[in-house]
Amino acid sequence: MEFLEIFLSANFWAASLRIATPLIFGTLGALICERAGVLNLGIEGIFTAGAMSGWLAVWLGAGLIGGLLVAMVVGALIGLIHGILTVPLGLSQHVSGIGVTLLATSVAYFTYRTTLPDVTSPPRIEPFRPLDIPILSDLPFIGPALFQQTFMTYLAIALVFIVGWVLARTPLGLAIRAVGDNPASVDSQGMSVYGLRIGAVMVGSSIMALGGAFLTMAAFDAFFFGMVNGRGWICIALTVFASWRPRKALLGALLFGAFEAYQVRLQTEVGSFVPGEVFLMAPYVLSIIALIVAARSADYPRALLVPWFKGQR
Amino acid sequence: MSAAKRTSAPEAGIELPVILELDNITKRFGPVIANDGISLTLRRGEVVALLGENGSGKTTLMNVLFGHYVAEDGEVRVAGKNDNLVQLAPGSPQTALEAGIGMVHQHFTLAENLTGFENILLGVESLFGLARGRGAARQKVQNIVRESGLAVDLDIRVSSLTVGEKQRVEILKALYRDARILVLDEPTAVLTPQESEGLFEIIAKLSAGGLAVIFISHKLHEVLAASHRMVILRGGKVAGKLVTADADRTMIAEMMVGRSVPGSKRSAMAPGEIILKFDGAHVDGVDARRSLHNASIEVREHEIVGIAGVTGNGQAALAALISGLVKPDKGSVQFLGERVSKFTPKSFMDAGIGRIPEDRHHDGVVGAMSVAENLAIENLEDGRFSSNGMLRFAGFREYADAMIDTYDIRCSGPDAETRLLSGGNMQKLILARVLDCEPKLILANQPTRGLDVGAQTDVHNRLLAARERGAAIVLISEDLDELFALADRIVVIHAGNLEDAGAIENLDRTSVGLMMAGHQDEARAS
């Protein structure tokens, strides 16, 4: 049967991992912000800004690593705006997040347009090339399926374990988890709630920006309007699905990547008699179903969305 | 309550070195002076109770001490090396912690998703370092636990600890940081009587070991049992300082209120007809706090039935059932001898059930509406308040004027915004609304929580007057003093089970306390 044969192609698994990569970055970033108690709906805009700024830096000659650093700095700065609005000023995290998304997206488009006023087709850059892991990439099936990815995919997976380790095993992680559960616990022990929360939002946002940068620097090699296409919002849902745990976030992103890769292949198989939109919709429908199942038992950070003001209890 | 601890150094006449001095602390919030030139000294090994009504400035003073607030005037001095007093830099919790001041807030400052041990380590380790030396930290915690008797499982998430255990983690947190001064803000507000007694034993042990303790309270009997000295605040000023051994309840109460407080008098009265009866009523709530198992209870005319229990043992389910907010899953509810079939708040109100809800701000009034609107809101169909489906605001105001007068609701008038009322006046508003309809049954759920002594007495007298009139009253309270002052009978609620403890005359605090903790057998034996 053709439907099942798709799972037997190494190409399908490689595509799943590739599609999952920006979602891994985005979900990790959202998870760090939310663990500290701040919902960051600026994610969609941060993706766009990360995609644009990373690409532009490379196009202007900064090199690929330079491009990633530029994207991270841009992400952190946007995170700083969201952090200041929501943490010391205590504005609605939803409203601020949407505003930040609109702002970051518009500024990214504006910068792109003003830098390149005359181009008709988006200029391409030399992107990250697939990096074969010695020995592992030569394994039959598994090699081409998993170990012939770009540097950014490996980075994303490494970050899953780094973020997991920091959250679970270090004093910093302890403080971030505490500030997202009960800010007073951190304040009463002499630490700065504002510092921790803004710091977490900045770091989380810079990791989100890497997700955007992946799109222009490893997937499409160029910047287009509308290219982020809701990936940021998917990450917000995946964060709940993952119950704020990095390794579950990896799992969720891979699942979504697999749905997406599967529907693309299914379209070519049976697309002649079922409208293509049905397949485009499928991953989102499935993620909503997965969310309904997972979110009921989700262990929300208790202080998520709750602003905290010094000296008020 | 045991008085075993009043034996340590201060009473033996030995002057131990002063460890803390608050000098002329003044703190304003806009035009309000929360602390007006308060001075206080604390010696090593001494337990000082800080007493006062709500708004007397206790918590503000402690927040100044701990650096949460910066005082406009005055200074805090803490003993440094060689016992010489050094001024504490204001406005920094970090400095206060380093000077050896530990504070246990009324609302715990624990991260519930961490273990107790992790909560203790929070902020002690360097933030950007690695988690090194946790073995040594654990050793230190274990030593403290052994010396103080603060036994608690530190390796499970705080969310699964009981309130008493959480408090122990809070105290351990302070002791781990080598606190020399421990401030406890209303530490017994959430504890069972037994847990409170355990806490006082630990405080006695710690103070004998040299720890200086300030504890904030408004419960007179525990202050008398557990402190060496007391400082009483009123309206932001020191109203008096007493040595506990020479103090008595009336004296303290008068200092707190500023006038003499006559207690409420409950006259003997024969109960009449059965008004409310539960027969094996069962409520399956979403969690244990909202469940009731096989509950049977009878409440008669001229009778106040006190429901004693630690919060979270099913009081919410009981209150919801009496208000018509839930339907029993099994068993029956009878009102005036008839089986109730329709469970809606409206039908219950119409039948003559008045409710004084637990959370007056949230469930009792609509804060953004006026006093007049809140008074009328449960009776809008009444001809005074509406005709032909249109509201009559003149009727609202007229009624509100009368109620403001009768129930002594202090506000700027019928049009005052209700959220601006003090807790006591808000409660008077609710009492007016409920009692003026002369309900046959009154549900009073924690009616005096958070009220000061004066307002408490007022609520008590109103409830007693309703009883006299013939109302049946269900009084849910955590405060044993209140229950013993008002109730004719006590029913203990524990883990969703109701247990009739009997007539008040045959009861004492200890046995009720034991039943509240779920030890029925011991309670009978004692």
CSV table of C-alpha atoms in Angstrom, one decimal, chain A residues 6 16 42 66 73 87 92 94 112 129 139 145 155 172 189 195 216 221 233 243-244 261-262 279 284 287 303 311:
chain,number,residue,atom,x,y,z
A,6,ILE,CA,6.0,6.5,2.7
A,16,SER,CA,10.3,15.4,9.0
A,42,GLY,CA,5.7,37.9,19.9
A,66,GLY,CA,27.6,35.8,12.0
A,73,VAL,CA,20.7,39.7,19.1
A,87,VAL,CA,7.2,42.4,33.5
A,92,SER,CA,-1.4,42.2,29.3
A,94,HIS,CA,-1.5,38.7,25.1
A,112,TYR,CA,14.0,44.4,3.7
A,129,ARG,CA,24.8,22.7,3.7
A,139,LEU,CA,24.5,3.6,8.1
A,145,ALA,CA,17.2,9.7,7.4
A,155,LEU,CA,22.1,22.7,17.0
A,172,LEU,CA,19.6,29.3,37.2
A,189,GLN,CA,15.2,35.0,48.8
A,195,GLY,CA,15.7,40.4,36.2
A,216,THR,CA,16.2,31.7,5.3
A,221,ASP,CA,18.0,30.4,1.0
A,233,TRP,CA,1.7,30.0,16.6
A,243,SER,CA,3.8,20.4,29.1
A,244,TRP,CA,6.7,22.8,29.2
A,261,ALA,CA,6.0,15.6,5.5
A,262,TYR,CA,3.5,12.9,5.3
A,279,PHE,CA,-3.9,17.8,3.2
A,284,TYR,CA,-3.2,21.6,12.1
A,287,SER,CA,-2.2,19.2,16.4
A,303,ALA,CA,2.2,32.3,37.6
A,311,GLY,CA,6.0,45.2,47.5
